[in-house]
PDB file of N, CA and C in Angstrom:
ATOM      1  N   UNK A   1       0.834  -1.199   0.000  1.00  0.00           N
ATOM      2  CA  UNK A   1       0.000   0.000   0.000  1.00  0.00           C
ATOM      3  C   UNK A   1       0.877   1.261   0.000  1.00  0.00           C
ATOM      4  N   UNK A   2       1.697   1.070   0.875  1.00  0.00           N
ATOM      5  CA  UNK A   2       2.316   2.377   0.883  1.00  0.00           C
ATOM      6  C   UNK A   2       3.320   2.766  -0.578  1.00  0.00           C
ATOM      7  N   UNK A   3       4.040   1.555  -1.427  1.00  0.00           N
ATOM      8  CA  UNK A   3       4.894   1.768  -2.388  1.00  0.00           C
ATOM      9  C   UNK A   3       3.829   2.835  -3.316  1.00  0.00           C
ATOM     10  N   UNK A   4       2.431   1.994  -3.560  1.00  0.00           N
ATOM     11  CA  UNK A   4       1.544   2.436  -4.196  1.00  0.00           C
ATOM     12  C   UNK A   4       1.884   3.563  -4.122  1.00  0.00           C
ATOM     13  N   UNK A   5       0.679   4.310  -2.704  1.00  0.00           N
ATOM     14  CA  UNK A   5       0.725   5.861  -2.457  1.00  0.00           C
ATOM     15  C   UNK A   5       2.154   6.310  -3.151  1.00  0.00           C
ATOM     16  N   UNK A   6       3.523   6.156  -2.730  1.00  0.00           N
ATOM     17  CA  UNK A   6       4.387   6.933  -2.979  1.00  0.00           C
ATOM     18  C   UNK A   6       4.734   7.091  -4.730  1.00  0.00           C
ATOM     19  N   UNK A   7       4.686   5.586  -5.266  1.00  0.00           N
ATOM     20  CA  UNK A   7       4.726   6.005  -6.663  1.00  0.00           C
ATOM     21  C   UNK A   7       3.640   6.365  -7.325  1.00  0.00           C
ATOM     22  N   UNK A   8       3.022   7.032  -6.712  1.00  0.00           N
ATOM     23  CA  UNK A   8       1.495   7.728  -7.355  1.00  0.00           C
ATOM     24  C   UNK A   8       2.090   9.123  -7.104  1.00  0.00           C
ATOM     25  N   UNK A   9       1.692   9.463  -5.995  1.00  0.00           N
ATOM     26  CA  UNK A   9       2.723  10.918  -5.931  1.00  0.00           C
ATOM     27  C   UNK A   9       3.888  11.690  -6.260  1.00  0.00           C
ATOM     28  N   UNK A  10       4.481  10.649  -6.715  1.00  0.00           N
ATOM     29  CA  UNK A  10       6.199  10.866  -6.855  1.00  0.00           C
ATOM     30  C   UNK A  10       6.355  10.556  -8.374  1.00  0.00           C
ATOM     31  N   UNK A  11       4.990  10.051  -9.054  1.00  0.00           N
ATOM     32  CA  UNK A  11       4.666   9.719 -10.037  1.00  0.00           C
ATOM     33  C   UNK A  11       6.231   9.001 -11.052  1.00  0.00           C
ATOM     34  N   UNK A  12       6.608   7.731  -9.796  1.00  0.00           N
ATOM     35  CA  UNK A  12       7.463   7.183 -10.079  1.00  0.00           C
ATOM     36  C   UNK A  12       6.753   5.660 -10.269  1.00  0.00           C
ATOM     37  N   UNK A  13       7.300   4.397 -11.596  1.00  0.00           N
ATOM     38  CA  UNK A  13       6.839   3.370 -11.716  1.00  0.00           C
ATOM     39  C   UNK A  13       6.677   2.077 -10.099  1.00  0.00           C
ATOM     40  N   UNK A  14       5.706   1.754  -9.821  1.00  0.00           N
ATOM     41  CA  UNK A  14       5.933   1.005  -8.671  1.00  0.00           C
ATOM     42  C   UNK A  14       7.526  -0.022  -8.791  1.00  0.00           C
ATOM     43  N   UNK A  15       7.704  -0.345  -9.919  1.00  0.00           N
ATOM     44  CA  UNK A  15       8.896  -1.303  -9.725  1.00  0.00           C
ATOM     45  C   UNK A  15      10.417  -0.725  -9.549  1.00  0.00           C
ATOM     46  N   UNK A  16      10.397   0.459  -9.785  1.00  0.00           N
ATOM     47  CA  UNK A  16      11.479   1.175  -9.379  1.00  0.00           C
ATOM     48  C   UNK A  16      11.509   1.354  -8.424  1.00  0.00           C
ATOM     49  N   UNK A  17      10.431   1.945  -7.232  1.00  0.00           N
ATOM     50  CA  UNK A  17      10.333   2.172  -5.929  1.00  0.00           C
ATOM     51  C   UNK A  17      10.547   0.637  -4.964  1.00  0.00           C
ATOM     52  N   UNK A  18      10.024   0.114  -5.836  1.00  0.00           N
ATOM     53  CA  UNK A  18      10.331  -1.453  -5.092  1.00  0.00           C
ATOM     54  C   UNK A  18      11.835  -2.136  -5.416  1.00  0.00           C
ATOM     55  N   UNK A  19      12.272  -1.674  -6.389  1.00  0.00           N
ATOM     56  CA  UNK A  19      13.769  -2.398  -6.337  1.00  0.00           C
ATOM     57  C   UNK A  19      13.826  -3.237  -7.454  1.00  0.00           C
ATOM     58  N   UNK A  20      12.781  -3.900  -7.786  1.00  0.00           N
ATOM     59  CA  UNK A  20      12.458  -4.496  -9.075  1.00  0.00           C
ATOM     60  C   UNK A  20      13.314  -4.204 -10.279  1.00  0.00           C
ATOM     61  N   UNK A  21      13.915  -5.185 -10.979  1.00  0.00           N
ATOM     62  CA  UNK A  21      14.976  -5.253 -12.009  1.00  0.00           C
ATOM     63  C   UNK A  21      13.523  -4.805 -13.312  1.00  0.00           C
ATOM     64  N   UNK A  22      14.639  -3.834 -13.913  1.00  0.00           N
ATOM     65  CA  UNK A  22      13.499  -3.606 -15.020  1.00  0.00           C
ATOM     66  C   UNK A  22      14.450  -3.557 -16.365  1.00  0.00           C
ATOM     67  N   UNK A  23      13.647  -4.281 -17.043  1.00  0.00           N
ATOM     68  CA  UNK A  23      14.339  -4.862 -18.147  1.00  0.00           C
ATOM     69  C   UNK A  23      14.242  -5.173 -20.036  1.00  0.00           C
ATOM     70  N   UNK A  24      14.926  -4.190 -20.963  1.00  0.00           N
ATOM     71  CA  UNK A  24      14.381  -3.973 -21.754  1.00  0.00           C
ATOM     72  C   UNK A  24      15.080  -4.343 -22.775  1.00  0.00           C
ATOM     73  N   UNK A  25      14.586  -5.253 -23.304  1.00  0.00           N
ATOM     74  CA  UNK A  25      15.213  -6.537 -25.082  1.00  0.00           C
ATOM     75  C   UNK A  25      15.234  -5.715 -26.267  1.00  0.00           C
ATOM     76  N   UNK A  26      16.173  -5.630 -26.694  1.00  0.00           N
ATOM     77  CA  UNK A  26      15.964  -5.074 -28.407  1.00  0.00           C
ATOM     78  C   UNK A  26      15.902  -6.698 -29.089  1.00  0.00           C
ATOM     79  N   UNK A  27      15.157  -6.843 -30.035  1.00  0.00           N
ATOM     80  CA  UNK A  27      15.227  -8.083 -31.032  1.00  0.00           C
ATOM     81  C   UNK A  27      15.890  -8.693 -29.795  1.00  0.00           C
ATOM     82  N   UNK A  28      17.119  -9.617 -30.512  1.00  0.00           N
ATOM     83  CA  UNK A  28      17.739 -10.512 -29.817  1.00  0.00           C
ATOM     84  C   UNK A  28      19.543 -10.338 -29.541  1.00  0.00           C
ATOM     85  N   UNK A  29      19.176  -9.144 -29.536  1.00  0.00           N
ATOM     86  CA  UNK A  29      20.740  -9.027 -29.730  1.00  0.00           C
ATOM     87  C   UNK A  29      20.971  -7.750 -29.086  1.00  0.00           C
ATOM     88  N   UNK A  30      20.083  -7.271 -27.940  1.00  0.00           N
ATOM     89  CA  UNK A  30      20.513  -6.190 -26.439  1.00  0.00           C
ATOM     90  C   UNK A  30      19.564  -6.255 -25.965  1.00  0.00           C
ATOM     91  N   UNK A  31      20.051  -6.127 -24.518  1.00  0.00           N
ATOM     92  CA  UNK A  31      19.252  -6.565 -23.599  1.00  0.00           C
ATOM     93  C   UNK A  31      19.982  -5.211 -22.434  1.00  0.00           C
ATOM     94  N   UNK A  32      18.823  -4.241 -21.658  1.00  0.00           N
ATOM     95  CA  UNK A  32      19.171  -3.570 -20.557  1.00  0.00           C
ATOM     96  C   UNK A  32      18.413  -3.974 -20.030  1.00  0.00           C
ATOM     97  N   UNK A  33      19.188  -4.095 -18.366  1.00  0.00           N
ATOM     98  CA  UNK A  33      18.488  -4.412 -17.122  1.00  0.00           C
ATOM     99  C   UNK A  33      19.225  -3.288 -16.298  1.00  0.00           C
ATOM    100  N   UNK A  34      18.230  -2.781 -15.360  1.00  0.00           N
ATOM    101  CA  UNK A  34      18.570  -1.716 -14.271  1.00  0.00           C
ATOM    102  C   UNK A  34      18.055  -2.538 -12.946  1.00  0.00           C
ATOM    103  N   UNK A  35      18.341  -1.760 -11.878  1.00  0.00           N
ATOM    104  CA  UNK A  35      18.249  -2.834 -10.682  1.00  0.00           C
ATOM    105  C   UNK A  35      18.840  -3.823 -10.444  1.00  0.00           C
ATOM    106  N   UNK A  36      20.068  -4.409 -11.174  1.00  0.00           N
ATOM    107  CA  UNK A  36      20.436  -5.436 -11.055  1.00  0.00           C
ATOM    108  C   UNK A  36      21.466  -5.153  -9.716  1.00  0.00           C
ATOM    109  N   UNK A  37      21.851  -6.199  -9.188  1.00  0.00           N
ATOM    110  CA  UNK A  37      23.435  -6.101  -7.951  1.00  0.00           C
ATOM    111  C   UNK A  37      24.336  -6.601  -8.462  1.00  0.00           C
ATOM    112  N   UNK A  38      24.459  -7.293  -8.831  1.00  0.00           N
ATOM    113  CA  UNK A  38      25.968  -7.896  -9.126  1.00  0.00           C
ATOM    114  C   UNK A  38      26.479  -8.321 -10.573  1.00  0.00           C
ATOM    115  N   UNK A  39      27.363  -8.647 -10.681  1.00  0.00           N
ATOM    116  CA  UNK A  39      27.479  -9.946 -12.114  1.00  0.00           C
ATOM    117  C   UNK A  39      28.163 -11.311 -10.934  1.00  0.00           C
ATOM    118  N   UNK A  40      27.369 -11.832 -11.146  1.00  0.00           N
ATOM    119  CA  UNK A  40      27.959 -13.467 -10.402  1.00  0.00           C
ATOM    120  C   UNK A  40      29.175 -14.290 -11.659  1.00  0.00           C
ATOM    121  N   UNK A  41      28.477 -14.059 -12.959  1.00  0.00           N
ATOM    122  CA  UNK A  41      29.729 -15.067 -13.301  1.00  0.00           C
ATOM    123  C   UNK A  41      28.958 -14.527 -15.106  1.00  0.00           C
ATOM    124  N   UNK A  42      30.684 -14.381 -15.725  1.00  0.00           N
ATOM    125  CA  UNK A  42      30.556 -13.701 -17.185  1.00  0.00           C
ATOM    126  C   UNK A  42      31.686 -14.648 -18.240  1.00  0.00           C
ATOM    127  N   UNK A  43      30.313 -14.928 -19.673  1.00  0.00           N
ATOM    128  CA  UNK A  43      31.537 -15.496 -20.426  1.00  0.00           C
ATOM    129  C   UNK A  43      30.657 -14.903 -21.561  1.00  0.00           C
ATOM    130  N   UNK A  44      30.863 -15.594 -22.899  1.00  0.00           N
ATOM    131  CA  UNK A  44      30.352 -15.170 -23.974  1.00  0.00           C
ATOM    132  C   UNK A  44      29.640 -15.721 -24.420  1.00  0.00           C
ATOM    133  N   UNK A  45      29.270 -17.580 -23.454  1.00  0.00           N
ATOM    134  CA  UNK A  45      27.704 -18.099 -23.674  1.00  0.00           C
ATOM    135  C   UNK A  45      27.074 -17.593 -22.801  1.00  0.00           C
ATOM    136  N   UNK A  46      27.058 -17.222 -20.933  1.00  0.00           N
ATOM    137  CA  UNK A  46      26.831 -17.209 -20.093  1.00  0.00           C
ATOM    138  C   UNK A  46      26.747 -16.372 -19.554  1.00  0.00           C
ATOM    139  N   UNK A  47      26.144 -14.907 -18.829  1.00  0.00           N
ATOM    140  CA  UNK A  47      26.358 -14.064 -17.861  1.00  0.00           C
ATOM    141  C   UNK A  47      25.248 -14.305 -16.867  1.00  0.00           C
ATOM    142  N   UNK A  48      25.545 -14.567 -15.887  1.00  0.00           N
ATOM    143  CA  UNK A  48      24.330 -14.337 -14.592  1.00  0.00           C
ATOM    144  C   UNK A  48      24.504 -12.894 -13.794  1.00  0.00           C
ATOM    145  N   UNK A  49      23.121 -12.610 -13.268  1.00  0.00           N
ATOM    146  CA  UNK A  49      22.985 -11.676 -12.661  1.00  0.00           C
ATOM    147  C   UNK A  49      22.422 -11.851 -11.144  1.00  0.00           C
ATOM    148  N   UNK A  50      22.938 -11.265 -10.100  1.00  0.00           N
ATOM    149  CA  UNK A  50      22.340 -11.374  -9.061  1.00  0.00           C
ATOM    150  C   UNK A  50      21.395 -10.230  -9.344  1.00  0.00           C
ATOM    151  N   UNK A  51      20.281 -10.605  -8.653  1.00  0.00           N
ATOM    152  CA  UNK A  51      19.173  -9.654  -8.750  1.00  0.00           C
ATOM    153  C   UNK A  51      18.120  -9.931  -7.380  1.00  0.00           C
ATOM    154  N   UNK A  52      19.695 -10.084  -6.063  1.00  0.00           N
ATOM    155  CA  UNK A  52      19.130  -9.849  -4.818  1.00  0.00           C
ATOM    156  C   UNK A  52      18.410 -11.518  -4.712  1.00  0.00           C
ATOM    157  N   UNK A  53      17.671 -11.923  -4.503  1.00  0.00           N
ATOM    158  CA  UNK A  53      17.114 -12.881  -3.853  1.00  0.00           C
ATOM    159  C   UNK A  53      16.805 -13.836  -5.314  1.00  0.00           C
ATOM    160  N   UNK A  54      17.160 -13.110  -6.033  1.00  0.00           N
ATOM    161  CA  UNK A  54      16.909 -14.067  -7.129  1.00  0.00           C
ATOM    162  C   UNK A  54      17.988 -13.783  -8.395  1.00  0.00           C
ATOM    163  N   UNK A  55      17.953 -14.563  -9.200  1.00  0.00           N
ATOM    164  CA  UNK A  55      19.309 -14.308 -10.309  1.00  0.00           C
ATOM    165  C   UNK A  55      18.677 -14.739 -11.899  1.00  0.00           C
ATOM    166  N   UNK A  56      19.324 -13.861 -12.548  1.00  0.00           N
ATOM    167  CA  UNK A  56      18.853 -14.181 -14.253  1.00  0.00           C
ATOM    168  C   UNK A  56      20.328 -14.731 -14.393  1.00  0.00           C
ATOM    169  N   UNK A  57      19.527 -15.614 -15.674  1.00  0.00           N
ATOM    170  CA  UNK A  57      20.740 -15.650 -16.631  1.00  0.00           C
ATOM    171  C   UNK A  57      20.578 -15.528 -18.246  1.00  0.00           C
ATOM    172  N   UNK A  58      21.844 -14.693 -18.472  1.00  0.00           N
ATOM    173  CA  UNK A  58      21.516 -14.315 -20.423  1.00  0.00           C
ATOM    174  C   UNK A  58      22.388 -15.011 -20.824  1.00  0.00           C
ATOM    175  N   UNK A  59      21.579 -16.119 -21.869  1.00  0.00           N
ATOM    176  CA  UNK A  59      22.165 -17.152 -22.712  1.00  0.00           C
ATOM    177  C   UNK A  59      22.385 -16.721 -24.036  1.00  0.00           C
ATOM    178  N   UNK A  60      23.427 -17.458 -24.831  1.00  0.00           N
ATOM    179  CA  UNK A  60      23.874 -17.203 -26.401  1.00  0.00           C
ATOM    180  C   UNK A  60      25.132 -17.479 -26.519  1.00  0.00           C
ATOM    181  N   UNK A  61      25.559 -16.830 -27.608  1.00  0.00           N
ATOM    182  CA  UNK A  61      26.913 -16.546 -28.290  1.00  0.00           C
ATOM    183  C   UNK A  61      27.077 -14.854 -28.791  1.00  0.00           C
ATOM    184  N   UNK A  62      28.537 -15.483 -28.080  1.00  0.00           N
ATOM    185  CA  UNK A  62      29.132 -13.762 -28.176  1.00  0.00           C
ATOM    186  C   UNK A  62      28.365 -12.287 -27.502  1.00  0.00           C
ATOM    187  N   UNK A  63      28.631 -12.922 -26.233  1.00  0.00           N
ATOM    188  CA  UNK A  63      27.974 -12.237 -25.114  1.00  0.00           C
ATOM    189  C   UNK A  63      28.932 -11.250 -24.874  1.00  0.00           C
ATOM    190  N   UNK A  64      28.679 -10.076 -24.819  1.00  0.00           N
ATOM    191  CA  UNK A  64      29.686  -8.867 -24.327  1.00  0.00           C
ATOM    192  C   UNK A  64      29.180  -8.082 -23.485  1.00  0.00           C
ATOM    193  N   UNK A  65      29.375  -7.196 -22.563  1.00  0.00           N
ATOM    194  CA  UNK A  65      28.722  -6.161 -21.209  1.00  0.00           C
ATOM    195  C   UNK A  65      29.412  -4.820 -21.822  1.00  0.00           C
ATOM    196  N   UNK A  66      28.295  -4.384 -22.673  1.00  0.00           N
ATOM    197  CA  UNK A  66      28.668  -3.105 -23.274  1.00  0.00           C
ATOM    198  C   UNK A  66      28.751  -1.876 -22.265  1.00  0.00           C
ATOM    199  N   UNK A  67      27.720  -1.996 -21.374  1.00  0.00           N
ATOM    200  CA  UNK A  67      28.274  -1.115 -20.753  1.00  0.00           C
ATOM    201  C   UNK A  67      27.800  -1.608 -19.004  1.00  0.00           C
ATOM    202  N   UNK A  68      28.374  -1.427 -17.940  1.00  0.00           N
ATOM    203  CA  UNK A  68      28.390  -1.256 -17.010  1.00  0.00           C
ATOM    204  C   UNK A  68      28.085  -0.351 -15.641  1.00  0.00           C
ATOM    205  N   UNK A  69      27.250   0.157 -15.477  1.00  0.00           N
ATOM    206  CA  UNK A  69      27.068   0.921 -14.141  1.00  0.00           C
ATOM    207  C   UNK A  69      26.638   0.875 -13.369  1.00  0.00           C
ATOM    208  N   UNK A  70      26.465   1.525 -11.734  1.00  0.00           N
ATOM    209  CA  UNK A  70      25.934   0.825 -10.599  1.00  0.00           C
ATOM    210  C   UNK A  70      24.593   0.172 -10.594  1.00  0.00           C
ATOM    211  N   UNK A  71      23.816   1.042 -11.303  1.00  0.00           N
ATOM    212  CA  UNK A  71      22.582   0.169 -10.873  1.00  0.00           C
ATOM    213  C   UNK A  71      21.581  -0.273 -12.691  1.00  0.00           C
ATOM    214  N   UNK A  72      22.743  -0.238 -13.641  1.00  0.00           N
ATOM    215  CA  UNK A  72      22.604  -0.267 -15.124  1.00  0.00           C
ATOM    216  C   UNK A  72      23.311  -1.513 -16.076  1.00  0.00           C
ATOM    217  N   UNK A  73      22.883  -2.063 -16.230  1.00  0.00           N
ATOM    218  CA  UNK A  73      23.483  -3.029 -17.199  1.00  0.00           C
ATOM    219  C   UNK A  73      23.613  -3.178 -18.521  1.00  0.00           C
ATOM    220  N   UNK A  74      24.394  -3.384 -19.518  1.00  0.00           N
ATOM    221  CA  UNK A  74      23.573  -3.456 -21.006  1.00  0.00           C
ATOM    222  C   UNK A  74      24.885  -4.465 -21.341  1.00  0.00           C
ATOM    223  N   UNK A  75      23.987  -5.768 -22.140  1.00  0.00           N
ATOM    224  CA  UNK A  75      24.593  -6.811 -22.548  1.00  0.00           C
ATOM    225  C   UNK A  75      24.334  -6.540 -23.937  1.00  0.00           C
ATOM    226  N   UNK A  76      25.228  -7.360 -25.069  1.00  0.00           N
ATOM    227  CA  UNK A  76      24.998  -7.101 -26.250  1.00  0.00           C
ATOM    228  C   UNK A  76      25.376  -8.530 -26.751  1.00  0.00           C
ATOM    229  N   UNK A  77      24.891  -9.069 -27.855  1.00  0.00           N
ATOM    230  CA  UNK A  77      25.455 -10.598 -28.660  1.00  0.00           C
ATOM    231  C   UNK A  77      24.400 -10.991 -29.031  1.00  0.00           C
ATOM    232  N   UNK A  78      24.312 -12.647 -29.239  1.00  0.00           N
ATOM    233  CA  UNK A  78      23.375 -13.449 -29.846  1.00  0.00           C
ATOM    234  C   UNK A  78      22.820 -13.652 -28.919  1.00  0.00           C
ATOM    235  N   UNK A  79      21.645 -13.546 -28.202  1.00  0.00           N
ATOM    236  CA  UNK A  79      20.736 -13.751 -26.942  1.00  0.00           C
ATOM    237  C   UNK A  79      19.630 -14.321 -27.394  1.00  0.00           C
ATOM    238  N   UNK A  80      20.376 -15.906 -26.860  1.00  0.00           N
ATOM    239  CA  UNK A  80      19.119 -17.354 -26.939  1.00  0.00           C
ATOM    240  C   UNK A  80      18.054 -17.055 -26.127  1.00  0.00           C
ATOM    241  N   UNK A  81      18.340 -17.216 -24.610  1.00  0.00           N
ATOM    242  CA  UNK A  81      17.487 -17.651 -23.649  1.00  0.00           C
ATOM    243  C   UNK A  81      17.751 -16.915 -22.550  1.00  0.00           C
ATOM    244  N   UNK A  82      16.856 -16.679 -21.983  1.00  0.00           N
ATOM    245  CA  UNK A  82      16.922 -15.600 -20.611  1.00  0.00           C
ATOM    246  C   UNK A  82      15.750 -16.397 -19.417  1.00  0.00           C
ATOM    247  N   UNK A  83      16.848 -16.626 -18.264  1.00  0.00           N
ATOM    248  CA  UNK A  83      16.035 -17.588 -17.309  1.00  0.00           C
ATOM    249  C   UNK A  83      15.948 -16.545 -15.919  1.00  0.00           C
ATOM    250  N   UNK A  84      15.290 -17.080 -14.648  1.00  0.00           N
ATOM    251  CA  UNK A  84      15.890 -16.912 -13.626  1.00  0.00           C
ATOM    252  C   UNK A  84      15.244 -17.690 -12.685  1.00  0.00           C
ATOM    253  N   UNK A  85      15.849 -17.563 -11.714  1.00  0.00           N
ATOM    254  CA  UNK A  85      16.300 -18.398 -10.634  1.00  0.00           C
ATOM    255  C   UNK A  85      16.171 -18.125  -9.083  1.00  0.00           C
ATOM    256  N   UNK A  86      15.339 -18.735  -8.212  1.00  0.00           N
ATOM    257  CA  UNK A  86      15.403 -18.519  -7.350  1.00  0.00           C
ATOM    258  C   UNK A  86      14.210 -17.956  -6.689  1.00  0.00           C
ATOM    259  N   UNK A  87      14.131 -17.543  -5.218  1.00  0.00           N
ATOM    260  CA  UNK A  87      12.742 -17.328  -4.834  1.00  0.00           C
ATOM    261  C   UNK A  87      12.434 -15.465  -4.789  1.00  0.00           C
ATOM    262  N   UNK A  88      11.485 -15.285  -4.767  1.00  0.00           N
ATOM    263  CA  UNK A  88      10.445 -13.517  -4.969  1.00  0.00           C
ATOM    264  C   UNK A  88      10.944 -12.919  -3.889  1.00  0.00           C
TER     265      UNK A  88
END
């Protein structure tokens, strides 16, 4: 209730106020996620993401982390499959 009220007023998206990874695909070949915490483990089939209590992972070939920042991600390559893992 209360996230509500505040992203009504603050006329901010509830999933930002909540922490919520928000996450946006071009075709198949970029992928931004914000909210993320960590990189747990990076290759060029494989990158996982901690995302706090739960973790993605971006599958393919020729996986690269175009760009990097604290709370910003942007992967770029052939992007098969996108999973995640773990509990809400």
């Amino acid at each position: 209730k209360f996230l509500e009220q505040a992203s009504e007023s603050l006329s901010i998206p509830k999933d930002v106020i909540a922490g919520q990874p928000i996450i946006s695909l071009t075709g198949n070949h970029s992928i931004r996620i914000c909210n993320y915490r960590s990189v747990a483990e990076y290759s060029t089939e494989c990158i996982l993401l901690s995302l706090g209590k739960k973790r993605m992972g971006i599958y393919g070939s020729h996986l690269l982390i175009e760009s990097l920042r604290k709370e910003e991600i942007i992967i770029v390559g052939n992007i098969l499959n996108i999973s995640f893992e773990g509990n809400a």
